[in-house]
Amino acid sequence: MAMTGQLLAQIEQITIELVASIISEEKVTIQVPRYLRSRSSLAYRKITFNRRPSRHRFCLIVYLLAEIHRLHVFGGSCTVRGLYYRDTQMIRSQSYIDAAKLDVCHMLNTAPVQLGLLSASKGLIAGNVTFLMNNGDVLDCNEYSRALTLPTDFENVERIETSAEMVLIVEKESVFESLLSQQAFSTFGLRFILLTGKGYPDCSTRRIVHRLSVECQLPAYILVDADPFGIEIMLTYQRGSQAMSFSSHSLATPSLRWIGLHPSEMQSVSNAAASLTQFDNKKIVDLLARNNLSFAVRQELISLQHSQRKAEIESVIDFLSPYYIPTKINRNLFLT
């Protein structure tokens, strides 16, 4: 209730200021805060109704603020895709409303799920875990032999029950499915929860990893490609999204353990390395510019940069389940 009251007050204050600008015939402008790279200073981007190039973005932000206000007054939630189909002519493209949603999150300094704006979850989960929902529903992964899609509104999960000993996150759905087909649950010697965000994880996937780590006190491990984009995905789980750094406390898992693939071990474990592209090298430079990298992660990025080689998880897929993953976990061969 406190969060709802605060959000309503913020939206109403923004509305009052916009109306005042209209009455005084000033430029009708919305200011969107953005953090500079140092994260120590704040700047503002102005979106003005009076300027034709920014008018559409302005209208979408006001449209979202009105919808969020309605949701918090009357209750409920909605998907961003549902909002798009409500008025496709006005919104034009879902990418436009996605960008406006991010602006609103910055303005209100909160994550989309707290606003009642949801995205269809793409994350998959399998293993020893049961979700007890607020409405009394029970989602028991133990009853299914295959993967389940994570709930879209994870805040409706009242309680998580599990007897698992750890969480294992894999970057790709193909690796997730391969581990299931290899009977990984019976070969590891550990009870665990298997999860994938199918590449860059959405908020629901990151939120469940956070809750499994904090509420269930489970160690979380991650397996990604030995390339700059795999490392960035690992950092998104561990540190949070750069674009939504203001909400990282509820979506990040700082204790996440990176078990591989490590660039420094490519030569010994993979015979299918490929050359880095110009795009890969630019991403490495961008990642090295971050000021919150651990020494170990920074060294792996430098190793990647020096070798100019990268490798996918699939290059070691045949011995992931029987050897690679259990060895990394049992011998604590991970980086943080």
mmCIF file of C-alpha atoms in Angstrom:
data_model
loop_
_atom_site.group_PDB
_atom_site.id
_atom_site.type_symbol
_atom_site.label_atom_id
_atom_site.label_comp_id
_atom_site.label_asym_id
_atom_site.label_seq_id
_atom_site.Cartn_x
_atom_site.Cartn_y
_atom_site.Cartn_z
ATOM 1 C CA MET A 1 0.000 0.000 0.000
ATOM 2 C CA ALA A 2 2.855 2.415 0.816
ATOM 3 C CA MET A 3 4.376 1.793 -2.620
ATOM 4 C CA THR A 4 0.985 2.365 -4.296
ATOM 5 C CA GLY A 5 0.442 5.624 -2.426
ATOM 6 C CA GLN A 6 3.906 6.858 -3.339
ATOM 7 C CA LEU A 7 3.489 5.994 -7.026
ATOM 8 C CA LEU A 8 0.080 7.674 -7.198
ATOM 9 C CA ALA A 9 1.509 10.812 -5.583
ATOM 10 C CA GLN A 10 4.412 10.889 -8.060
ATOM 11 C CA ILE A 11 2.144 10.464 -11.095
ATOM 12 C CA GLU A 12 -0.306 13.076 -9.844
ATOM 13 C CA GLN A 13 2.523 15.561 -9.223
ATOM 14 C CA ILE A 14 3.842 15.021 -12.766
ATOM 15 C CA THR A 15 0.311 15.588 -14.115
ATOM 16 C CA ILE A 16 -0.143 18.807 -12.096
ATOM 17 C CA GLU A 17 3.147 20.151 -13.460
ATOM 18 C CA LEU A 18 2.160 19.318 -17.046
ATOM 19 C CA VAL A 19 -1.230 21.019 -16.649
ATOM 20 C CA ALA A 20 0.473 24.068 -15.131
ATOM 21 C CA SER A 21 2.777 24.269 -18.161
ATOM 22 C CA ILE A 22 -0.208 24.162 -20.507
ATOM 23 C CA ILE A 23 -2.065 26.894 -18.594
ATOM 24 C CA SER A 24 0.984 29.185 -18.553
ATOM 25 C CA GLU A 25 1.599 28.454 -22.246
ATOM 26 C CA GLU A 26 5.108 27.203 -21.536
ATOM 27 C CA LYS A 27 6.781 24.308 -23.324
ATOM 28 C CA VAL A 28 5.116 21.129 -22.095
ATOM 29 C CA THR A 29 8.107 18.986 -21.152
ATOM 30 C CA ILE A 30 8.743 15.710 -19.369
ATOM 31 C CA GLN A 31 12.158 15.209 -17.803
ATOM 32 C CA VAL A 32 13.517 11.649 -17.777
ATOM 33 C CA PRO A 33 16.430 11.054 -15.402
ATOM 34 C CA ARG A 34 19.392 9.062 -16.638
ATOM 35 C CA TYR A 35 22.494 8.010 -14.770
ATOM 36 C CA LEU A 36 25.853 8.838 -16.256
ATOM 37 C CA ARG A 37 28.438 6.071 -16.707
ATOM 38 C CA SER A 38 30.050 6.881 -13.363
ATOM 39 C CA ARG A 39 26.643 6.262 -11.684
ATOM 40 C CA SER A 40 27.590 9.066 -9.311
ATOM 41 C CA SER A 41 25.769 11.874 -11.124
ATOM 42 C CA LEU A 42 22.337 12.331 -12.611
ATOM 43 C CA ALA A 43 21.365 14.073 -15.836
ATOM 44 C CA TYR A 44 17.972 14.648 -17.454
ATOM 45 C CA ARG A 45 16.708 14.097 -20.977
ATOM 46 C CA LYS A 46 13.877 16.412 -22.007
ATOM 47 C CA ILE A 47 10.928 15.090 -23.999
ATOM 48 C CA THR A 48 8.818 17.995 -25.249
ATOM 49 C CA PHE A 49 5.312 17.902 -26.689
ATOM 50 C CA ASN A 50 5.948 21.149 -28.611
ATOM 51 C CA ARG A 51 8.727 19.487 -30.647
ATOM 52 C CA ARG A 52 7.397 17.235 -33.396
ATOM 53 C CA PRO A 53 10.253 14.628 -33.199
ATOM 54 C CA SER A 54 9.539 13.927 -29.527
ATOM 55 C CA ARG A 55 5.743 14.383 -29.504
ATOM 56 C CA HIS A 56 4.918 10.702 -30.016
ATOM 57 C CA ARG A 57 7.262 9.605 -27.209
ATOM 58 C CA PHE A 58 5.700 12.268 -24.957
ATOM 59 C CA CYS A 59 2.189 10.959 -25.666
ATOM 60 C CA LEU A 60 3.197 7.351 -24.964
ATOM 61 C CA ILE A 61 4.693 8.321 -21.600
ATOM 62 C CA VAL A 62 1.498 10.162 -20.607
ATOM 63 C CA TYR A 63 -0.546 7.179 -21.845
ATOM 64 C CA LEU A 64 1.493 4.815 -19.643
ATOM 65 C CA LEU A 65 1.318 7.117 -16.610
ATOM 66 C CA ALA A 66 -2.491 7.205 -16.942
ATOM 67 C CA GLU A 67 -2.673 3.406 -17.232
ATOM 68 C CA ILE A 68 -0.376 2.887 -14.229
ATOM 69 C CA HIS A 69 -2.476 5.315 -12.190
ATOM 70 C CA ARG A 70 -5.643 3.394 -13.114
ATOM 71 C CA LEU A 71 -4.063 0.052 -12.192
ATOM 72 C CA HIS A 72 -2.997 1.309 -8.775
ATOM 73 C CA VAL A 73 -6.376 2.885 -8.033
ATOM 74 C CA PHE A 74 -8.532 -0.057 -9.108
ATOM 75 C CA GLY A 75 -6.009 -2.910 -8.787
ATOM 76 C CA GLY A 76 -4.731 -5.418 -11.300
ATOM 77 C CA SER A 77 -1.972 -5.552 -13.861
ATOM 78 C CA CYS A 78 -1.570 -5.676 -17.628
ATOM 79 C CA THR A 79 1.000 -6.743 -20.166
ATOM 80 C CA VAL A 80 2.847 -4.252 -22.331
ATOM 81 C CA ARG A 81 1.801 -6.284 -25.359
ATOM 82 C CA GLY A 82 -1.834 -5.964 -24.268
ATOM 83 C CA LEU A 83 -1.446 -2.190 -24.106
ATOM 84 C CA TYR A 84 0.006 -2.197 -27.601
ATOM 85 C CA TYR A 85 -2.943 -4.109 -29.067
ATOM 86 C CA ARG A 86 -5.370 -1.825 -27.263
ATOM 87 C CA ASP A 87 -4.438 1.004 -29.650
ATOM 88 C CA THR A 88 -1.965 -0.112 -32.336
ATOM 89 C CA GLN A 89 -2.636 2.964 -34.464
ATOM 90 C CA MET A 90 -1.599 5.341 -31.697
ATOM 91 C CA ILE A 91 1.329 3.266 -30.394
ATOM 92 C CA ARG A 92 2.566 2.211 -33.892
ATOM 93 C CA SER A 93 5.096 -0.389 -32.688
ATOM 94 C CA GLN A 94 5.681 -2.375 -29.516
ATOM 95 C CA SER A 95 9.297 -1.202 -29.530
ATOM 96 C CA TYR A 96 8.023 2.355 -29.006
ATOM 97 C CA ILE A 97 5.975 1.482 -25.952
ATOM 98 C CA ASP A 98 8.836 -0.647 -24.583
ATOM 99 C CA ALA A 99 11.105 2.413 -24.777
ATOM 100 C CA ALA A 100 8.447 4.607 -23.154
ATOM 101 C CA LYS A 101 8.045 2.017 -20.374
ATOM 102 C CA LEU A 102 11.760 2.304 -19.600
ATOM 103 C CA ASP A 103 11.418 6.111 -19.460
ATOM 104 C CA VAL A 104 8.542 5.803 -16.990
ATOM 105 C CA CYS A 105 10.555 3.380 -14.844
ATOM 106 C CA HIS A 106 13.358 5.951 -14.673
ATOM 107 C CA MET A 107 10.913 8.756 -13.859
ATOM 108 C CA LEU A 108 9.278 6.792 -11.029
ATOM 109 C CA ASN A 109 12.524 5.077 -10.005
ATOM 110 C CA THR A 110 11.079 1.586 -9.917
ATOM 111 C CA ALA A 111 10.891 -1.677 -11.864
ATOM 112 C CA PRO A 112 8.060 -2.432 -14.357
ATOM 113 C CA VAL A 113 6.570 -5.179 -12.181
ATOM 114 C CA GLN A 114 6.058 -2.655 -9.351
ATOM 115 C CA LEU A 115 4.103 -0.491 -11.775
ATOM 116 C CA GLY A 116 1.779 -3.325 -12.790
ATOM 117 C CA LEU A 117 3.263 -3.437 -16.298
ATOM 118 C CA LEU A 118 4.240 -6.994 -17.166
ATOM 119 C CA SER A 119 6.052 -8.661 -20.041
ATOM 120 C CA ALA A 120 5.261 -12.214 -21.068
ATOM 121 C CA SER A 121 7.869 -14.321 -19.304
ATOM 122 C CA LYS A 122 10.247 -16.233 -21.548
ATOM 123 C CA GLY A 123 12.205 -17.979 -18.778
ATOM 124 C CA LEU A 124 11.989 -21.747 -18.324
ATOM 125 C CA ILE A 125 12.408 -23.761 -15.117
ATOM 126 C CA ALA A 126 12.620 -27.430 -14.173
ATOM 127 C CA GLY A 127 13.495 -29.407 -11.070
ATOM 128 C CA ASN A 128 12.610 -29.586 -7.423
ATOM 129 C CA VAL A 129 10.563 -26.439 -6.819
ATOM 130 C CA THR A 130 6.933 -25.522 -6.109
ATOM 131 C CA PHE A 131 5.376 -22.071 -6.404
ATOM 132 C CA LEU A 132 2.400 -21.234 -4.165
ATOM 133 C CA MET A 133 0.427 -18.376 -5.734
ATOM 134 C CA ASN A 134 -1.539 -15.634 -3.967
ATOM 135 C CA ASN A 135 -4.801 -16.894 -5.486
ATOM 136 C CA GLY A 136 -4.309 -20.398 -4.093
ATOM 137 C CA ASP A 137 -2.939 -21.988 -7.283
ATOM 138 C CA VAL A 138 0.028 -24.330 -6.986
ATOM 139 C CA LEU A 139 2.664 -24.633 -9.705
ATOM 140 C CA ASP A 140 4.622 -27.807 -8.930
ATOM 141 C CA CYS A 141 7.576 -28.439 -11.257
ATOM 142 C CA ASN A 142 7.999 -31.908 -9.720
ATOM 143 C CA GLU A 143 4.792 -33.046 -11.430
ATOM 144 C CA TYR A 144 6.120 -32.351 -14.915
ATOM 145 C CA SER A 145 8.882 -34.113 -16.779
ATOM 146 C CA ARG A 146 9.621 -31.117 -19.005
ATOM 147 C CA ALA A 147 10.202 -27.429 -18.470
ATOM 148 C CA LEU A 148 7.612 -24.922 -17.304
ATOM 149 C CA THR A 149 7.417 -21.263 -18.286
ATOM 150 C CA LEU A 150 7.931 -18.924 -15.347
ATOM 151 C CA PRO A 151 4.891 -16.947 -14.110
ATOM 152 C CA THR A 152 4.544 -13.567 -15.834
ATOM 153 C CA ASP A 153 3.762 -11.712 -12.599
ATOM 154 C CA PHE A 154 6.229 -13.226 -10.196
ATOM 155 C CA GLU A 155 5.080 -10.946 -7.386
ATOM 156 C CA ASN A 156 1.940 -13.114 -7.272
ATOM 157 C CA VAL A 157 4.112 -15.977 -6.017
ATOM 158 C CA GLU A 158 3.442 -15.934 -2.291
ATOM 159 C CA ARG A 159 5.890 -18.656 -1.316
ATOM 160 C CA ILE A 160 8.518 -20.914 -2.883
ATOM 161 C CA GLU A 161 9.043 -24.443 -1.574
ATOM 162 C CA THR A 162 12.029 -26.573 -2.548
ATOM 163 C CA SER A 163 14.386 -29.215 -1.215
ATOM 164 C CA ALA A 164 16.977 -28.405 -3.869
ATOM 165 C CA GLU A 165 20.573 -27.755 -2.881
ATOM 166 C CA MET A 166 21.412 -25.270 -5.631
ATOM 167 C CA VAL A 167 20.226 -23.365 -8.724
ATOM 168 C CA LEU A 168 21.875 -23.849 -12.112
ATOM 169 C CA ILE A 169 21.278 -21.185 -14.777
ATOM 170 C CA VAL A 170 22.226 -21.815 -18.393
ATOM 171 C CA GLU A 171 22.333 -19.108 -21.040
ATOM 172 C CA LYS A 172 20.485 -20.925 -23.825
ATOM 173 C CA GLU A 173 17.316 -22.931 -24.219
ATOM 174 C CA SER A 174 19.207 -25.467 -26.387
ATOM 175 C CA VAL A 175 21.632 -26.209 -23.525
ATOM 176 C CA PHE A 176 18.714 -26.346 -21.070
ATOM 177 C CA GLU A 177 16.975 -28.964 -23.230
ATOM 178 C CA SER A 178 20.216 -30.910 -23.739
ATOM 179 C CA LEU A 179 20.757 -31.200 -19.982
ATOM 180 C CA LEU A 180 17.202 -32.442 -19.521
ATOM 181 C CA SER A 181 17.661 -35.039 -22.287
ATOM 182 C CA GLN A 182 20.944 -36.175 -20.689
ATOM 183 C CA GLN A 183 19.080 -36.887 -17.424
ATOM 184 C CA ALA A 184 21.158 -34.293 -15.598
ATOM 185 C CA PHE A 185 18.913 -34.470 -12.508
ATOM 186 C CA SER A 186 20.015 -38.066 -11.918
ATOM 187 C CA THR A 187 23.704 -37.714 -12.839
ATOM 188 C CA PHE A 188 24.821 -34.665 -10.843
ATOM 189 C CA GLY A 189 24.535 -36.234 -7.408
ATOM 190 C CA LEU A 190 22.859 -33.019 -6.209
ATOM 191 C CA ARG A 191 19.234 -31.905 -6.064
ATOM 192 C CA PHE A 192 19.006 -28.731 -8.113
ATOM 193 C CA ILE A 193 16.756 -26.346 -10.016
ATOM 194 C CA LEU A 194 17.549 -25.795 -13.696
ATOM 195 C CA LEU A 195 16.667 -22.454 -15.232
ATOM 196 C CA THR A 196 17.234 -20.474 -18.437
ATOM 197 C CA GLY A 197 16.341 -16.961 -19.514
ATOM 198 C CA LYS A 198 16.811 -17.882 -23.198
ATOM 199 C CA GLY A 199 19.620 -15.379 -23.671
ATOM 200 C CA TYR A 200 19.353 -11.979 -22.000
ATOM 201 C CA PRO A 201 16.999 -12.585 -19.054
ATOM 202 C CA ASP A 202 13.768 -10.693 -18.494
ATOM 203 C CA CYS A 203 12.728 -9.230 -15.147
ATOM 204 C CA SER A 204 10.682 -12.292 -14.130
ATOM 205 C CA THR A 205 13.626 -14.639 -14.670
ATOM 206 C CA ARG A 206 16.051 -12.418 -12.754
ATOM 207 C CA ARG A 207 13.513 -11.934 -9.967
ATOM 208 C CA ILE A 208 13.052 -15.680 -9.438
ATOM 209 C CA VAL A 209 16.831 -16.235 -9.300
ATOM 210 C CA HIS A 210 17.050 -13.450 -6.719
ATOM 211 C CA ARG A 211 14.250 -14.927 -4.611
ATOM 212 C CA LEU A 212 15.626 -18.479 -4.810
ATOM 213 C CA SER A 213 18.973 -17.154 -3.628
ATOM 214 C CA VAL A 214 17.653 -14.877 -0.862
ATOM 215 C CA GLU A 215 14.461 -16.553 0.378
ATOM 216 C CA CYS A 216 15.494 -20.179 -0.131
ATOM 217 C CA GLN A 217 19.183 -19.474 0.573
ATOM 218 C CA LEU A 218 20.333 -21.527 -2.406
ATOM 219 C CA PRO A 219 23.721 -21.031 -4.074
ATOM 220 C CA ALA A 220 23.238 -20.062 -7.716
ATOM 221 C CA TYR A 221 25.621 -21.066 -10.519
ATOM 222 C CA ILE A 222 25.625 -19.918 -14.139
ATOM 223 C CA LEU A 223 26.957 -21.347 -17.387
ATOM 224 C CA VAL A 224 27.323 -19.029 -20.409
ATOM 225 C CA ASP A 225 29.252 -18.851 -23.675
ATOM 226 C CA ALA A 226 32.897 -17.795 -23.497
ATOM 227 C CA ASP A 227 32.269 -14.593 -25.407
ATOM 228 C CA PRO A 228 31.554 -10.970 -24.388
ATOM 229 C CA PHE A 229 27.800 -11.354 -24.766
ATOM 230 C CA GLY A 230 27.735 -14.468 -22.574
ATOM 231 C CA ILE A 231 29.714 -12.584 -19.935
ATOM 232 C CA GLU A 232 27.299 -9.645 -20.170
ATOM 233 C CA ILE A 233 24.376 -12.028 -19.622
ATOM 234 C CA MET A 234 26.126 -13.405 -16.526
ATOM 235 C CA LEU A 235 26.630 -9.838 -15.267
ATOM 236 C CA THR A 236 22.960 -9.021 -15.894
ATOM 237 C CA TYR A 237 21.949 -11.804 -13.496
ATOM 238 C CA GLN A 238 24.673 -10.902 -11.022
ATOM 239 C CA ARG A 239 24.751 -7.083 -11.102
ATOM 240 C CA GLY A 240 21.511 -6.140 -12.817
ATOM 241 C CA SER A 241 20.690 -4.449 -16.101
ATOM 242 C CA GLN A 242 22.662 -1.320 -16.976
ATOM 243 C CA ALA A 243 19.481 0.294 -18.307
ATOM 244 C CA MET A 244 17.587 -0.391 -15.052
ATOM 245 C CA SER A 245 20.346 -0.053 -12.480
ATOM 246 C CA PHE A 246 17.955 1.768 -10.129
ATOM 247 C CA SER A 247 16.002 -1.479 -9.571
ATOM 248 C CA SER A 248 18.966 -3.850 -9.288
ATOM 249 C CA HIS A 249 18.475 -4.507 -5.565
ATOM 250 C CA SER A 250 15.396 -6.665 -6.248
ATOM 251 C CA LEU A 251 16.502 -8.248 -9.516
ATOM 252 C CA ALA A 252 20.232 -8.919 -9.105
ATOM 253 C CA THR A 253 21.976 -11.855 -7.420
ATOM 254 C CA PRO A 254 25.429 -10.595 -6.323
ATOM 255 C CA SER A 255 26.408 -14.016 -4.935
ATOM 256 C CA LEU A 256 26.019 -15.671 -8.364
ATOM 257 C CA ARG A 257 28.863 -18.077 -9.178
ATOM 258 C CA TRP A 258 30.179 -18.208 -12.753
ATOM 259 C CA ILE A 259 31.319 -21.771 -13.489
ATOM 260 C CA GLY A 260 32.063 -21.333 -17.191
ATOM 261 C CA LEU A 261 32.791 -21.305 -19.925
ATOM 262 C CA HIS A 262 35.775 -19.221 -18.866
ATOM 263 C CA PRO A 263 37.821 -17.684 -21.700
ATOM 264 C CA SER A 264 40.998 -18.698 -19.871
ATOM 265 C CA GLU A 265 40.075 -22.391 -20.173
ATOM 266 C CA MET A 266 38.972 -22.427 -23.816
ATOM 267 C CA GLN A 267 42.150 -24.000 -25.131
ATOM 268 C CA SER A 268 41.920 -26.954 -22.745
ATOM 269 C CA VAL A 269 38.191 -27.735 -22.948
ATOM 270 C CA SER A 270 37.002 -26.670 -26.405
ATOM 271 C CA ASN A 271 38.277 -27.491 -29.880
ATOM 272 C CA ALA A 272 35.652 -25.399 -31.650
ATOM 273 C CA ALA A 273 36.745 -21.831 -30.896
ATOM 274 C CA ALA A 274 35.953 -19.065 -33.390
ATOM 275 C CA SER A 275 37.472 -15.641 -34.022
ATOM 276 C CA LEU A 276 36.069 -12.574 -32.326
ATOM 277 C CA THR A 277 34.242 -10.090 -34.533
ATOM 278 C CA GLN A 278 34.545 -6.318 -34.504
ATOM 279 C CA PHE A 279 31.216 -6.246 -32.663
ATOM 280 C CA ASP A 280 32.619 -8.653 -30.033
ATOM 281 C CA ASN A 281 35.651 -6.440 -29.471
ATOM 282 C CA LYS A 282 33.502 -3.345 -29.050
ATOM 283 C CA LYS A 283 31.427 -5.161 -26.438
ATOM 284 C CA ILE A 284 34.611 -6.158 -24.538
ATOM 285 C CA VAL A 285 35.721 -2.507 -24.433
ATOM 286 C CA ASP A 286 32.261 -1.474 -23.168
ATOM 287 C CA LEU A 287 32.315 -4.121 -20.432
ATOM 288 C CA LEU A 288 35.848 -3.236 -19.314
ATOM 289 C CA ALA A 289 34.692 0.369 -18.887
ATOM 290 C CA ARG A 290 32.299 -0.670 -16.116
ATOM 291 C CA ASN A 291 33.490 0.205 -12.629
ATOM 292 C CA ASN A 292 31.757 -2.643 -10.782
ATOM 293 C CA LEU A 293 33.575 -5.616 -12.316
ATOM 294 C CA SER A 294 35.374 -8.039 -10.029
ATOM 295 C CA PHE A 295 39.093 -8.597 -10.638
ATOM 296 C CA ALA A 296 38.424 -12.181 -11.829
ATOM 297 C CA VAL A 297 35.807 -11.161 -14.395
ATOM 298 C CA ARG A 298 37.998 -8.327 -15.641
ATOM 299 C CA GLN A 299 40.890 -10.763 -16.133
ATOM 300 C CA GLU A 300 38.670 -13.126 -18.136
ATOM 301 C CA LEU A 301 37.624 -10.263 -20.410
ATOM 302 C CA ILE A 302 41.273 -9.329 -20.913
ATOM 303 C CA SER A 303 42.055 -12.986 -21.681
ATOM 304 C CA LEU A 304 39.272 -12.944 -24.286
ATOM 305 C CA GLN A 305 40.657 -9.741 -25.762
ATOM 306 C CA HIS A 306 44.207 -11.109 -25.984
ATOM 307 C CA SER A 307 43.277 -14.495 -27.464
ATOM 308 C CA GLN A 308 40.763 -13.046 -29.954
ATOM 309 C CA ARG A 309 38.913 -16.366 -29.717
ATOM 310 C CA LYS A 310 35.466 -17.319 -28.387
ATOM 311 C CA ALA A 311 33.579 -20.564 -27.766
ATOM 312 C CA GLU A 312 29.968 -21.640 -27.241
ATOM 313 C CA ILE A 313 28.686 -23.953 -24.518
ATOM 314 C CA GLU A 314 27.656 -26.390 -27.245
ATOM 315 C CA SER A 315 31.342 -27.088 -27.929
ATOM 316 C CA VAL A 316 31.525 -29.012 -24.632
ATOM 317 C CA ILE A 317 27.928 -30.240 -24.573
ATOM 318 C CA ASP A 318 28.848 -33.958 -24.572
ATOM 319 C CA PHE A 319 30.586 -33.840 -21.206
ATOM 320 C CA LEU A 320 28.653 -31.015 -19.525
ATOM 321 C CA SER A 321 26.408 -33.246 -17.435
ATOM 322 C CA PRO A 322 28.662 -36.180 -16.520
ATOM 323 C CA TYR A 323 31.854 -34.227 -15.902
ATOM 324 C CA TYR A 324 32.212 -30.475 -16.521
ATOM 325 C CA ILE A 325 29.417 -28.988 -14.376
ATOM 326 C CA PRO A 326 29.693 -31.407 -11.396
ATOM 327 C CA THR A 327 33.482 -30.946 -11.301
ATOM 328 C CA LYS A 328 33.222 -27.143 -11.345
ATOM 329 C CA ILE A 329 30.687 -27.161 -8.511
ATOM 330 C CA ASN A 330 32.254 -29.846 -6.319
ATOM 331 C CA ARG A 331 35.748 -28.336 -6.578
ATOM 332 C CA ASN A 332 34.529 -24.725 -6.246
ATOM 333 C CA LEU A 333 36.002 -23.826 -9.642
ATOM 334 C CA PHE A 334 33.868 -20.757 -10.097
ATOM 335 C CA LEU A 335 34.371 -16.998 -10.364
ATOM 336 C CA THR A 336 32.342 -14.238 -8.702
#
